Amino acid sequence: MQARLLYRDGLMLVIDKPAGVAVHRGPKGGANLEDDFDALRFGLPRKPALAHRLDRDTAGCLVLGRHHKALEKLGLLFKQGKIGKTYWAIVVGGPAEAEGLIDKPLARLDAARGWWMKVEASGLPAKTGWRVCGRGQWRGAPIAWLELTPLTGRTHQLRVHCASEGWPILGDAIYGARAEVPLQLLARRVEVPLSKNQPPVVVEAPAPPHMLETLTACGFADERAPAPAA
């Protein structure tokens, strides 16, 4: 857990969440990140706690509050939409344009589906900005690398919005892009304005191993690779 630490100060931690692991224990139990938070106390009497959530299959920046007052502050910042969030996604096909905004309200699919969502005119407002970072081919089919900026925080918002546009996120078995790879979605960056007198804290997660093949196909250069010799 300490090896996945991306940022630490007196109020918060940011960890690099792995894909395929739930952030907290569900009704059926099973492996989850919270069980290992005791390793992140760093001298404090209590372990940190989640300031927000990421889907089980989403990788990347996960913010934790180190104590009660920190959690209150971070919770308010998230609720007010003051924390900037940027995601990377590999989508099937891709938009024709270079950038745009998806403005489609979302509602729960039905009572039996729990967290599954759908576009619904009577639902809650949901907006997602997007920009194409690269395009390519993967196993004979066109794909695109998108930077997604959620302007609201609805459940499964990015997954539903992309699917509704006709370019679902690769590996999304729920919303229409099942593939032989995990969900190609990364919480790439968070920007947290902790202090009024200081610039926001900006933290980035590296591209995870399970996305390197598709990202590279779209022109991404592995940031963890050593620089070539002079």
Tab-separated table of C-alpha atoms in Angstrom:
chain	number	residue	atom	x	y	z
A	1	MET	CA	0.000	0.000	0.000
A	2	GLN	CA	2.809	2.450	0.840
A	3	ALA	CA	4.396	1.723	-2.530
A	4	ARG	CA	1.219	3.038	-4.194
A	5	LEU	CA	1.379	6.381	-2.373
A	6	LEU	CA	1.442	9.316	-4.806
A	7	TYR	CA	1.102	12.243	-2.380
A	8	ARG	CA	1.133	12.891	1.370
A	9	ASP	CA	0.681	15.928	3.607
A	10	GLY	CA	-0.896	16.615	6.972
A	11	LEU	CA	-4.458	16.521	5.627
A	12	MET	CA	-4.627	14.051	2.797
A	13	LEU	CA	-3.057	11.166	0.958
A	14	VAL	CA	-3.461	10.257	-2.697
A	15	ILE	CA	-2.862	6.653	-3.665
A	16	ASP	CA	-2.655	4.938	-7.022
A	17	LYS	CA	-5.637	2.592	-6.901
A	18	PRO	CA	-5.185	-0.647	-8.846
A	19	ALA	CA	-7.924	-1.758	-11.219
A	20	GLY	CA	-10.071	-4.707	-10.176
A	21	VAL	CA	-10.072	-4.016	-6.425
A	22	ALA	CA	-13.024	-2.464	-4.582
A	23	VAL	CA	-12.296	0.598	-2.462
A	24	HIS	CA	-14.434	-0.669	0.437
A	25	ARG	CA	-16.019	-3.891	1.600
A	26	GLY	CA	-19.288	-4.653	-0.153
A	27	PRO	CA	-22.232	-6.700	1.123
A	28	LYS	CA	-20.598	-9.860	-0.227
A	29	GLY	CA	-17.216	-9.110	1.373
A	30	GLY	CA	-14.031	-9.764	-0.569
A	31	ALA	CA	-10.730	-7.966	-1.063
A	32	ASN	CA	-10.830	-4.189	-0.718
A	33	LEU	CA	-8.412	-1.310	-0.204
A	34	GLU	CA	-9.799	-0.115	3.120
A	35	ASP	CA	-8.566	-3.253	4.841
A	36	ASP	CA	-4.988	-2.117	4.210
A	37	PHE	CA	-5.316	1.561	5.181
A	38	ASP	CA	-3.717	0.916	8.571
A	39	ALA	CA	-0.365	0.900	6.738
A	40	LEU	CA	-0.990	4.556	5.830
A	41	ARG	CA	-1.323	6.048	9.324
A	42	PHE	CA	2.257	7.446	9.321
A	43	GLY	CA	2.197	8.078	13.051
A	44	LEU	CA	-1.412	9.216	13.410
A	45	PRO	CA	-3.648	7.360	15.892
A	46	ARG	CA	-6.242	6.403	13.274
A	47	LYS	CA	-5.994	5.137	9.743
A	48	PRO	CA	-7.087	7.422	6.872
A	49	ALA	CA	-10.498	7.140	5.241
A	50	LEU	CA	-11.959	7.550	1.773
A	51	ALA	CA	-12.735	11.121	0.706
A	52	HIS	CA	-14.481	9.888	-2.466
A	53	ARG	CA	-14.977	6.668	-4.457
A	54	LEU	CA	-13.725	5.039	-7.620
A	55	ASP	CA	-15.347	2.073	-9.358
A	56	ARG	CA	-13.799	-1.332	-8.713
A	57	ASP	CA	-12.499	-1.490	-12.298
A	58	THR	CA	-11.149	2.074	-12.453
A	59	ALA	CA	-7.463	2.701	-11.713
A	60	GLY	CA	-5.695	5.854	-10.583
A	61	CYS	CA	-5.872	8.752	-8.141
A	62	LEU	CA	-7.840	8.005	-4.982
A	63	VAL	CA	-7.992	10.716	-2.290
A	64	LEU	CA	-7.961	9.851	1.426
A	65	GLY	CA	-8.469	12.128	4.403
A	66	ARG	CA	-6.030	11.583	7.269
A	67	HIS	CA	-8.384	12.612	10.100
A	68	HIS	CA	-11.947	13.788	10.758
A	69	LYS	CA	-11.403	17.493	10.035
A	70	ALA	CA	-9.558	16.665	6.836
A	71	LEU	CA	-12.414	14.439	5.699
A	72	GLU	CA	-14.916	17.224	6.354
A	73	LYS	CA	-12.842	19.695	4.327
A	74	LEU	CA	-12.277	17.307	1.441
A	75	GLY	CA	-15.907	16.169	1.468
A	76	LEU	CA	-17.086	19.767	1.132
A	77	LEU	CA	-14.643	20.446	-1.720
A	78	PHE	CA	-15.873	17.379	-3.606
A	79	LYS	CA	-19.518	18.277	-2.955
A	80	GLN	CA	-19.014	21.834	-4.213
A	81	GLY	CA	-17.252	20.585	-7.352
A	82	LYS	CA	-14.034	22.424	-6.502
A	83	ILE	CA	-11.750	19.416	-6.924
A	84	GLY	CA	-10.632	19.038	-10.513
A	85	LYS	CA	-10.686	15.497	-11.899
A	86	THR	CA	-9.206	14.332	-15.177
A	87	TYR	CA	-9.537	10.811	-16.582
A	88	TRP	CA	-7.946	8.959	-19.452
A	89	ALA	CA	-10.035	6.462	-21.385
A	90	ILE	CA	-9.538	4.265	-24.419
A	91	VAL	CA	-12.786	4.094	-26.353
A	92	VAL	CA	-13.984	1.924	-29.214
A	93	GLY	CA	-14.148	3.899	-32.444
A	94	GLY	CA	-14.079	7.478	-31.229
A	95	PRO	CA	-15.633	10.869	-31.878
A	96	ALA	CA	-15.245	12.578	-35.241
A	97	GLU	CA	-14.425	15.927	-33.626
A	98	ALA	CA	-11.329	16.829	-31.576
A	99	GLU	CA	-13.177	17.923	-28.427
A	100	GLY	CA	-16.629	18.540	-27.064
A	101	LEU	CA	-19.096	18.392	-24.185
A	102	ILE	CA	-21.612	15.671	-23.349
A	103	ASP	CA	-24.631	17.129	-21.548
A	104	LYS	CA	-27.030	14.288	-20.785
A	105	PRO	CA	-28.900	13.737	-17.490
A	106	LEU	CA	-28.534	10.338	-15.837
A	107	ALA	CA	-30.841	8.168	-13.757
A	108	ARG	CA	-30.698	4.713	-12.212
A	109	LEU	CA	-31.393	1.993	-14.775
A	110	ASP	CA	-33.881	0.233	-12.478
A	111	ALA	CA	-34.233	-0.747	-8.833
A	112	ALA	CA	-32.831	-4.220	-9.434
A	113	ARG	CA	-29.588	-3.032	-11.033
A	114	GLY	CA	-28.137	-1.153	-8.080
A	115	TRP	CA	-25.524	1.244	-9.424
A	116	TRP	CA	-26.221	0.773	-13.150
A	117	MET	CA	-27.251	4.011	-14.838
A	118	LYS	CA	-28.853	5.257	-18.073
A	119	VAL	CA	-29.403	8.491	-19.949
A	120	GLU	CA	-32.807	9.782	-18.872
A	121	ALA	CA	-34.347	13.201	-19.560
A	122	SER	CA	-35.864	13.300	-16.075
A	123	GLY	CA	-32.581	12.297	-14.402
A	124	LEU	CA	-29.983	14.395	-12.615
A	125	PRO	CA	-27.874	16.806	-14.681
A	126	ALA	CA	-24.588	15.318	-15.877
A	127	LYS	CA	-21.860	16.956	-17.968
A	128	THR	CA	-18.575	15.575	-19.268
A	129	GLY	CA	-15.959	17.469	-21.241
A	130	TRP	CA	-13.765	15.449	-23.571
A	131	ARG	CA	-10.709	15.877	-25.777
A	132	VAL	CA	-9.048	13.447	-28.184
A	133	CYS	CA	-5.395	12.851	-27.245
A	134	GLY	CA	-4.679	10.249	-29.915
A	135	ARG	CA	-6.147	7.695	-32.294
A	136	GLY	CA	-5.018	4.261	-33.399
A	137	GLN	CA	-5.820	0.649	-34.176
A	138	TRP	CA	-6.078	-2.193	-31.669
A	139	ARG	CA	-6.538	-5.765	-32.873
A	140	GLY	CA	-7.830	-4.549	-36.205
A	141	ALA	CA	-10.358	-2.038	-34.884
A	142	PRO	CA	-10.152	1.761	-34.480
A	143	ILE	CA	-9.756	3.148	-30.968
A	144	ALA	CA	-9.225	6.599	-29.478
A	145	TRP	CA	-7.483	7.901	-26.370
A	146	LEU	CA	-9.638	10.520	-24.670
A	147	GLU	CA	-9.084	12.937	-21.830
A	148	LEU	CA	-12.372	13.169	-19.922
A	149	THR	CA	-13.309	15.902	-17.467
A	150	PRO	CA	-16.437	15.209	-15.400
A	151	LEU	CA	-18.134	18.502	-14.513
A	152	THR	CA	-20.598	16.619	-12.324
A	153	GLY	CA	-20.113	13.492	-10.245
A	154	ARG	CA	-22.812	10.972	-11.159
A	155	THR	CA	-22.351	7.229	-10.733
A	156	HIS	CA	-20.768	5.622	-13.832
A	157	GLN	CA	-21.035	9.016	-15.541
A	158	LEU	CA	-18.049	8.666	-17.868
A	159	ARG	CA	-18.922	5.106	-18.837
A	160	VAL	CA	-22.554	5.904	-19.625
A	161	HIS	CA	-21.793	9.159	-21.417
A	162	CYS	CA	-19.173	7.605	-23.685
A	163	ALA	CA	-21.417	4.640	-24.496
A	164	SER	CA	-24.338	6.961	-25.252
A	165	GLU	CA	-22.216	8.768	-27.846
A	166	GLY	CA	-21.481	5.527	-29.682
A	167	TRP	CA	-17.894	5.131	-28.459
A	168	PRO	CA	-17.990	3.053	-25.245
A	169	ILE	CA	-14.913	2.624	-23.077
A	170	LEU	CA	-12.963	-0.472	-24.072
A	171	GLY	CA	-13.376	-3.316	-21.592
A	172	ASP	CA	-16.687	-2.038	-20.204
A	173	ALA	CA	-18.817	-5.165	-19.902
A	174	ILE	CA	-21.791	-3.240	-18.465
A	175	TYR	CA	-22.237	-0.521	-21.058
A	176	GLY	CA	-21.286	-2.274	-24.244
A	177	ALA	CA	-17.564	-2.762	-24.917
A	178	ARG	CA	-16.659	-6.135	-23.418
A	179	ALA	CA	-13.116	-7.109	-24.409
A	180	GLU	CA	-10.217	-9.322	-23.382
A	181	VAL	CA	-8.719	-6.460	-21.374
A	182	PRO	CA	-9.761	-4.772	-18.114
A	183	LEU	CA	-11.714	-1.531	-18.239
A	184	GLN	CA	-9.527	1.063	-19.971
A	185	LEU	CA	-10.251	3.933	-17.598
A	186	LEU	CA	-7.731	5.826	-15.449
A	187	ALA	CA	-8.311	8.570	-12.881
A	188	ARG	CA	-5.272	10.383	-14.247
A	189	ARG	CA	-5.174	13.608	-12.220
A	190	VAL	CA	-6.732	15.396	-9.255
A	191	GLU	CA	-6.394	19.076	-8.418
A	192	VAL	CA	-7.220	19.843	-4.792
A	193	PRO	CA	-7.433	23.487	-3.586
A	194	LEU	CA	-6.511	22.853	0.049
A	195	SER	CA	-5.490	26.444	0.773
A	196	LYS	CA	-6.926	29.751	-0.428
A	197	ASN	CA	-3.451	31.282	-0.498
A	198	GLN	CA	-1.665	28.465	-2.311
A	199	PRO	CA	-2.078	26.884	-5.744
A	200	PRO	CA	-4.018	23.613	-5.794
A	201	VAL	CA	-2.246	20.371	-5.043
A	202	VAL	CA	-1.949	18.525	-8.362
A	203	VAL	CA	-1.337	14.775	-8.337
A	204	GLU	CA	-1.062	12.464	-11.340
A	205	ALA	CA	-1.237	8.676	-11.509
A	206	PRO	CA	0.983	6.826	-13.988
A	207	ALA	CA	-0.523	4.892	-16.857
A	208	PRO	CA	-1.244	1.393	-15.479
A	209	PRO	CA	0.248	-1.720	-17.103
A	210	HIS	CA	-3.135	-2.938	-18.364
A	211	MET	CA	-3.575	0.245	-20.448
A	212	LEU	CA	-0.091	0.547	-21.928
A	213	GLU	CA	-0.815	-1.526	-25.038
A	214	THR	CA	-3.850	0.477	-26.087
A	215	LEU	CA	-2.373	3.837	-25.083
A	216	THR	CA	0.772	3.094	-27.059
A	217	ALA	CA	-1.363	2.190	-30.084
A	218	CYS	CA	-2.774	5.736	-29.850
A	219	GLY	CA	0.625	7.430	-29.683
A	220	PHE	CA	1.357	7.430	-25.954
A	221	ALA	CA	5.016	7.154	-24.912
A	222	ASP	CA	5.457	5.252	-21.625
A	223	GLU	CA	6.412	7.902	-19.058
A	224	ARG	CA	8.076	5.258	-16.885
A	225	ALA	CA	10.473	4.157	-19.612
A	226	PRO	CA	14.122	5.260	-19.162
A	227	ALA	CA	15.296	8.105	-21.334
A	228	PRO	CA	17.435	7.026	-24.301
A	229	ALA	CA	21.181	7.355	-23.886
A	230	ALA	CA	22.735	10.505	-25.283
